[in-house]
Amino acid sequence: MNDLSRTGTPHFAALTEAQCRELLEQHTVGRVGWQAPDGPSIMPVNYAFQENTVYFRTSAYGELSSLAQRSRVAFEVDGIDEASASGWSVLVRGSTEGVTPSWTLTSLWAEGPVPWAGGNRTLFIAITPMTITGRRVQAS
Amino acid sequence: MNDLSRTGTPHFAALTEAQCRELLEQHTVGRVGWQAPDGPSIMPVNYAFQENTVYFRTSAYGELSSLAQRSRVAFEVDGIDEASASGWSVLVRGSTEGVTPSWTLTSLWAEGPVPWAGGNRTLFIAITPMTITGRRVQAS
């Protein structure tokens, strides 16, 4: 599925989709990758993984607000220890949409992701996964 | 420059370019974001930041090998502490090329980035930055 899993060395192990989902549920910070008008970009976000969907909250005036319109994105979460040269990463690829159903918004305002940053972050964006893949890496 | 810095809250602070460069020099794992044929993708890599260039090593047969041809990419490094809801991130946006000059390769094989994974990772790819931006975030 990805570059590193193709090497055939014993140092990489693919994660199962169930393991990937568990890691997505356990963490709260990930990175959105998308094609901005001036090229690829990556931005960290606070997120929540609920009912097979990645939700994050952003400002209606910021760069990420363009993703309220349906867009292809990558979403990555990882846990990497530079000192021991080991870690894991999970990659979600899918498409975005702004969250508009009021019952979903009610639930997200109550239990959804809380950005660390203050300010007027009233736009919820959902990423519906098309693929979820992951791997572990360990130094020999 | 980015979504979060536009909020005007005291919780975000832009990093200077000098601070961003220092963080790039201090770390060894980052994430490449690029537009793959089937949409945006993100992959962690081991890298080295030398002479204003991000270098990483990959397999000539993997997904990232397409970046040996000049491509626009994003490259992100961060240090995020989920427990304290604080962290920093640095974003390099620029373009790639495969490294071919033999004097550069000599230096990279001697002192360049060493992937954790084994296997046949003989392709060095360079990212020449067009912009380098970063920010710190701290919970209130």
Coordinates of N, CA and C in Angstrom, one line a residue, chain A:
Chain A
M1 N 0.8 -1.2 0.0 CA 0.0 0.0 0.0 C 0.9 1.3 0.0
N2 N 2.0 1.2 0.7 CA 2.8 2.4 0.7 C 4.2 2.0 0.5
D3 N 5.0 3.1 0.4 CA 6.4 2.9 0.1 C 7.1 1.9 1.0
L4 N 7.0 2.2 2.3 CA 7.8 1.4 3.2 C 7.4 0.0 3.3
S5 N 6.1 -0.3 3.1 CA 5.7 -1.7 3.3 C 6.1 -2.5 2.1
R6 N 6.7 -1.9 1.1 CA 7.1 -2.6 -0.1 C 8.5 -3.1 0.0
T7 N 9.2 -2.8 1.1 CA 10.6 -3.1 1.1 C 10.9 -4.6 1.4
G8 N 9.9 -5.2 2.0 CA 10.1 -6.7 2.3 C 11.1 -6.9 3.4
T9 N 11.5 -5.9 4.2 CA 12.4 -6.1 5.3 C 11.5 -6.5 6.5
P10 N 12.1 -7.1 7.5 CA 11.3 -7.5 8.7 C 11.0 -6.3 9.6
H11 N 11.5 -5.1 9.2 CA 11.4 -4.0 10.2 C 10.1 -3.2 10.1
F12 N 9.3 -3.5 9.0 CA 8.0 -2.9 8.8 C 6.9 -3.9 9.0
A13 N 5.9 -3.5 9.6 CA 4.7 -4.4 9.7 C 3.5 -3.6 9.4
A14 N 2.7 -4.1 8.5 CA 1.4 -3.4 8.2 C 0.5 -3.6 9.4
L15 N -0.3 -2.5 9.7 CA -1.3 -2.6 10.8 C -2.6 -3.1 10.1
T16 N -3.4 -3.8 10.9 CA -4.7 -4.2 10.3 C -5.6 -2.9 10.4
E17 N -6.7 -3.0 9.6 CA -7.6 -1.8 9.6 C -8.2 -1.6 11.0
A18 N -8.4 -2.7 11.8 CA -8.9 -2.6 13.1 C -7.9 -1.9 14.0
Q19 N -6.6 -2.3 13.9 CA -5.6 -1.6 14.7 C -5.5 -0.1 14.3
C20 N -5.7 0.2 13.0 CA -5.6 1.6 12.6 C -6.8 2.4 13.2
R21 N -8.0 1.8 13.2 CA -9.2 2.5 13.8 C -9.0 2.7 15.3
E22 N -8.4 1.7 16.0 CA -8.2 1.8 17.4 C -7.2 3.0 17.7
L23 N -6.1 3.1 16.9 CA -5.2 4.2 17.0 C -5.9 5.6 16.7
L24 N -6.7 5.6 15.7 CA -7.4 6.8 15.4 C -8.3 7.2 16.6
E25 N -8.9 6.3 17.2 CA -9.8 6.6 18.3 C -9.1 7.1 19.6
Q26 N -7.8 6.6 19.7 CA -7.1 6.9 20.9 C -6.4 8.2 20.9
H27 N -6.3 8.8 19.7 CA -5.5 10.0 19.6 C -6.4 11.2 19.2
T28 N -5.8 12.4 19.4 CA -6.6 13.6 19.2 C -5.9 14.7 18.3
V29 N -4.7 14.4 17.9 CA -4.0 15.4 17.0 C -3.6 14.6 15.7
G30 N -3.9 15.1 14.6 CA -3.5 14.5 13.3 C -3.2 15.6 12.3
R31 N -2.9 15.2 11.1 CA -2.4 16.2 10.1 C -3.2 16.0 8.8
V32 N -3.8 17.1 8.4 CA -4.5 17.1 7.1 C -3.6 17.5 6.0
G33 N -3.6 16.7 4.9 CA -2.8 17.0 3.7 C -3.8 17.3 2.6
W34 N -3.7 18.4 1.9 CA -4.6 18.6 0.8 C -3.9 19.4 -0.3
Q35 N -4.5 19.5 -1.4 CA -4.0 20.2 -2.6 C -4.5 21.7 -2.5
A36 N -3.7 22.6 -2.0 CA -4.1 24.0 -2.0 C -3.9 24.6 -3.4
P37 N -4.5 25.8 -3.6 CA -4.3 26.4 -4.9 C -2.9 26.5 -5.3
D38 N -2.0 26.7 -4.3 CA -0.6 26.9 -4.6 C 0.2 25.7 -4.3
G39 N -0.4 24.5 -4.3 CA 0.4 23.3 -4.1 C 0.0 22.6 -2.8
P40 N 0.6 21.4 -2.7 CA 0.3 20.6 -1.5 C 0.6 21.3 -0.2
S41 N -0.3 21.1 0.8 CA 0.0 21.7 2.1 C -0.4 20.6 3.2
I42 N 0.1 20.8 4.4 CA -0.1 20.0 5.5 C -0.4 20.9 6.8
M43 N -1.4 20.6 7.5 CA -1.7 21.3 8.7 C -2.2 20.4 9.9
P44 N -1.6 20.6 11.0 CA -2.0 19.8 12.2 C -3.4 20.3 12.6
V45 N -4.2 19.4 13.1 CA -5.6 19.7 13.6 C -5.9 18.8 14.8
N46 N -6.7 19.3 15.7 CA -7.4 18.5 16.7 C -8.5 17.8 16.0
Y47 N -8.7 16.5 16.3 CA -9.7 15.8 15.6 C -10.4 14.8 16.6
A48 N -11.5 14.3 16.1 CA -12.1 13.1 16.8 C -12.5 12.1 15.7
F49 N -12.4 10.9 16.0 CA -12.8 9.8 15.1 C -14.0 9.1 15.7
Q50 N -15.1 9.4 15.0 CA -16.4 8.9 15.5 C -17.2 8.3 14.4
E51 N -17.7 7.1 14.6 CA -18.6 6.5 13.6 C -17.9 6.5 12.2
N52 N -16.7 6.0 12.2 CA -16.0 5.9 10.9 C -15.7 7.2 10.2
T53 N -15.7 8.3 10.9 CA -15.5 9.6 10.3 C -14.5 10.4 11.1
V54 N -13.6 11.1 10.4 CA -12.7 12.0 11.1 C -13.4 13.4 11.1
Y55 N -13.6 14.0 12.3 CA -14.1 15.3 12.4 C -13.1 16.3 13.0
F56 N -12.9 17.4 12.3 CA -12.1 18.5 13.0 C -12.9 19.8 12.8
R57 N -12.5 20.8 13.7 CA -13.1 22.0 13.7 C -12.2 23.1 13.3
T58 N -12.6 24.1 12.5 CA -11.7 25.1 12.1 C -12.5 26.4 11.9
S59 N -11.8 27.4 11.6 CA -12.4 28.7 11.4 C -13.0 28.8 10.0
A60 N -14.1 29.5 9.9 CA -14.8 29.7 8.6 C -14.0 30.5 7.7
Y61 N -13.0 31.2 8.2 CA -12.2 32.2 7.4 C -10.8 31.7 7.1
G62 N -10.4 30.5 7.6 CA -9.1 30.1 7.5 C -8.9 29.2 6.2
E63 N -7.6 28.8 6.1 CA -7.2 28.1 4.9 C -8.0 26.8 4.7
L64 N -8.2 26.1 5.9 CA -8.9 24.8 5.8 C -10.4 24.9 5.5
S65 N -10.9 26.1 5.6 CA -12.4 26.2 5.3 C -12.7 25.8 3.9
S66 N -11.8 25.9 3.0 CA -12.1 25.4 1.6 C -12.5 24.0 1.5
L67 N -12.1 23.2 2.6 CA -12.4 21.8 2.6 C -13.8 21.5 3.0
A68 N -14.6 22.6 3.3 CA -16.0 22.4 3.5 C -16.7 22.0 2.2
Q69 N -16.0 22.4 1.1 CA -16.5 21.8 -0.2 C -15.8 20.5 -0.4
R70 N -16.5 19.6 -1.0 CA -16.0 18.2 -1.2 C -14.6 18.3 -1.8
S71 N -13.6 17.7 -1.1 CA -12.2 17.7 -1.6 C -11.6 16.4 -1.2
R72 N -10.6 15.9 -2.0 CA -9.8 14.7 -1.6 C -8.8 15.2 -0.6
V73 N -8.6 14.5 0.4 CA -7.6 14.8 1.4 C -6.9 13.5 1.9
A74 N -5.7 13.7 2.5 CA -5.0 12.7 3.3 C -5.1 13.2 4.8
F75 N -5.2 12.2 5.7 CA -5.2 12.6 7.1 C -4.3 11.6 7.8
E76 N -3.3 12.1 8.5 CA -2.2 11.2 9.0 C -2.1 11.4 10.5
V77 N -2.0 10.3 11.3 CA -1.7 10.3 12.7 C -0.5 9.4 12.9
D78 N 0.4 9.8 13.8 CA 1.5 8.9 14.0 C 2.0 9.1 15.4
G79 N 2.8 8.1 15.8 CA 3.5 8.2 17.1 C 4.9 7.7 16.9
I80 N 5.8 8.6 16.8 CA 7.2 8.3 16.4 C 8.2 8.7 17.5
D81 N 9.1 7.8 17.8 CA 10.1 8.1 18.9 C 11.4 8.2 18.2
E82 N 11.9 9.4 18.0 CA 13.1 9.6 17.3 C 14.3 8.9 18.0
A83 N 14.3 8.9 19.3 CA 15.4 8.3 20.1 C 15.5 6.8 19.8
S84 N 14.4 6.1 19.8 CA 14.5 4.6 19.6 C 14.3 4.2 18.1
A85 N 14.1 5.2 17.2 CA 13.9 5.0 15.8 C 12.8 4.0 15.6
S86 N 11.7 4.2 16.3 CA 10.5 3.3 16.1 C 9.2 4.1 16.2
G87 N 8.2 3.5 15.7 CA 6.9 4.2 15.7 C 5.9 3.6 14.8
W88 N 4.8 4.3 14.7 CA 3.7 3.8 13.9 C 3.1 5.0 13.2
S89 N 2.4 4.7 12.1 CA 1.6 5.8 11.4 C 0.4 5.2 10.8
V90 N -0.7 6.0 10.8 CA -1.9 5.6 10.2 C -2.3 6.7 9.1
L91 N -2.7 6.2 8.0 CA -3.1 7.2 6.9 C -4.5 6.9 6.5
V92 N -5.3 8.0 6.6 CA -6.7 7.9 6.1 C -6.7 8.7 4.8
R93 N -7.2 8.1 3.7 CA -7.4 8.9 2.5 C -8.9 8.9 2.2
G94 N -9.4 10.1 1.9 CA -10.9 10.2 1.7 C -11.3 11.5 1.2
S95 N -12.5 11.9 1.4 CA -13.0 13.1 0.9 C -13.8 13.9 2.0
T96 N -13.7 15.2 1.9 CA -14.3 16.0 3.0 C -15.7 16.6 2.6
E97 N -16.4 17.0 3.7 CA -17.5 17.9 3.5 C -17.8 18.6 4.7
G98 N -18.4 19.8 4.6 CA -18.8 20.6 5.8 C -19.9 19.8 6.5
V99 N -19.9 19.9 7.8 CA -21.0 19.2 8.6 C -22.2 20.1 8.7
T100 N -23.3 19.7 8.2 CA -24.5 20.6 8.3 C -25.7 20.0 9.0
P101 N -25.9 18.6 9.0 CA -27.1 18.1 9.7 C -27.1 18.5 11.2
S102 N -28.2 19.1 11.6 CA -28.2 19.7 12.9 C -28.0 18.6 14.0
W103 N -28.5 17.4 13.8 CA -28.3 16.4 14.8 C -26.8 16.0 15.0
T104 N -26.1 16.0 13.8 CA -24.7 15.7 13.9 C -23.9 16.9 14.6
L105 N -24.3 18.1 14.3 CA -23.7 19.3 14.9 C -24.0 19.3 16.4
T106 N -25.2 19.0 16.8 CA -25.5 18.9 18.2 C -24.6 18.0 19.0
S107 N -24.4 16.8 18.4 CA -23.5 15.8 19.0 C -22.0 16.3 19.0
L108 N -21.6 16.9 17.9 CA -20.2 17.3 17.8 C -19.9 18.5 18.8
W109 N -20.9 19.4 18.9 CA -20.7 20.5 19.9 C -20.6 20.0 21.3
A110 N -21.3 18.9 21.5 CA -21.4 18.3 22.9 C -20.1 17.5 23.2
E111 N -19.7 16.6 22.2 CA -18.7 15.6 22.4 C -17.6 15.6 21.4
G112 N -17.6 16.5 20.5 CA -16.6 16.5 19.4 C -15.3 17.1 19.7
P113 N -14.5 17.2 18.7 CA -13.1 17.7 19.0 C -13.1 19.2 19.4
V114 N -12.2 19.5 20.4 CA -12.1 20.8 20.9 C -10.7 21.3 20.5
P115 N -10.7 22.4 19.6 CA -9.3 22.9 19.2 C -8.6 23.5 20.4
W116 N -7.3 23.4 20.5 CA -6.6 24.0 21.5 C -6.7 25.5 21.4
A117 N -6.7 26.0 20.2 CA -6.7 27.4 19.9 C -8.1 27.9 20.2
G118 N -8.1 29.1 20.7 CA -9.4 29.8 20.9 C -9.8 30.3 19.5
G119 N -10.6 31.4 19.5 CA -11.0 32.0 18.3 C -12.3 31.4 17.8
N120 N -12.7 31.8 16.7 CA -14.1 31.6 16.2 C -14.1 30.3 15.3
R121 N -13.9 29.2 15.9 CA -13.7 27.9 15.1 C -15.1 27.2 15.0
T122 N -16.0 27.7 14.2 CA -17.3 27.2 14.2 C -17.6 26.3 13.1
L123 N -16.6 26.0 12.3 CA -16.9 25.1 11.1 C -16.4 23.7 11.4
F124 N -17.3 22.7 11.4 CA -16.9 21.3 11.5 C -16.8 20.8 10.1
I125 N -15.7 20.1 9.9 CA -15.4 19.4 8.6 C -15.3 17.9 8.9
A126 N -15.9 17.1 8.1 CA -15.9 15.6 8.2 C -15.0 15.0 7.1
I127 N -14.2 14.1 7.4 CA -13.5 13.3 6.4 C -14.1 11.9 6.4
T128 N -14.6 11.5 5.3 CA -15.1 10.1 5.1 C -14.0 9.3 4.5
P129 N -13.6 8.3 5.2 CA -12.4 7.5 4.7 C -12.8 6.7 3.5
M130 N -11.9 6.6 2.5 CA -12.0 5.7 1.4 C -11.0 4.5 1.7
T131 N -9.8 4.8 2.2 CA -8.9 3.8 2.6 C -8.3 4.2 4.0
I132 N -8.0 3.2 4.8 CA -7.4 3.4 6.1 C -6.2 2.4 6.1
T133 N -5.0 2.8 6.2 CA -3.9 1.9 6.2 C -2.9 2.4 7.3
G134 N -2.0 1.5 7.7 CA -1.1 1.9 8.7 C 0.1 0.9 8.8
R135 N 1.1 1.3 9.5 CA 2.2 0.4 9.7 C 3.0 0.7 10.9
R136 N 3.7 -0.2 11.4 CA 4.7 0.0 12.5 C 6.1 -0.1 11.9
V137 N 7.0 0.6 12.5 CA 8.4 0.5 12.1 C 9.3 0.3 13.3
Q138 N 10.2 -0.5 13.2 CA 11.1 -0.7 14.4 C 12.5 -0.9 13.8
A139 N 13.5 -0.2 14.4 CA 14.9 -0.3 14.0 C 15.4 -1.7 14.3
S140 N 16.3 -2.2 13.5 CA 16.8 -3.5 13.7 C 17.7 -3.5 14.9

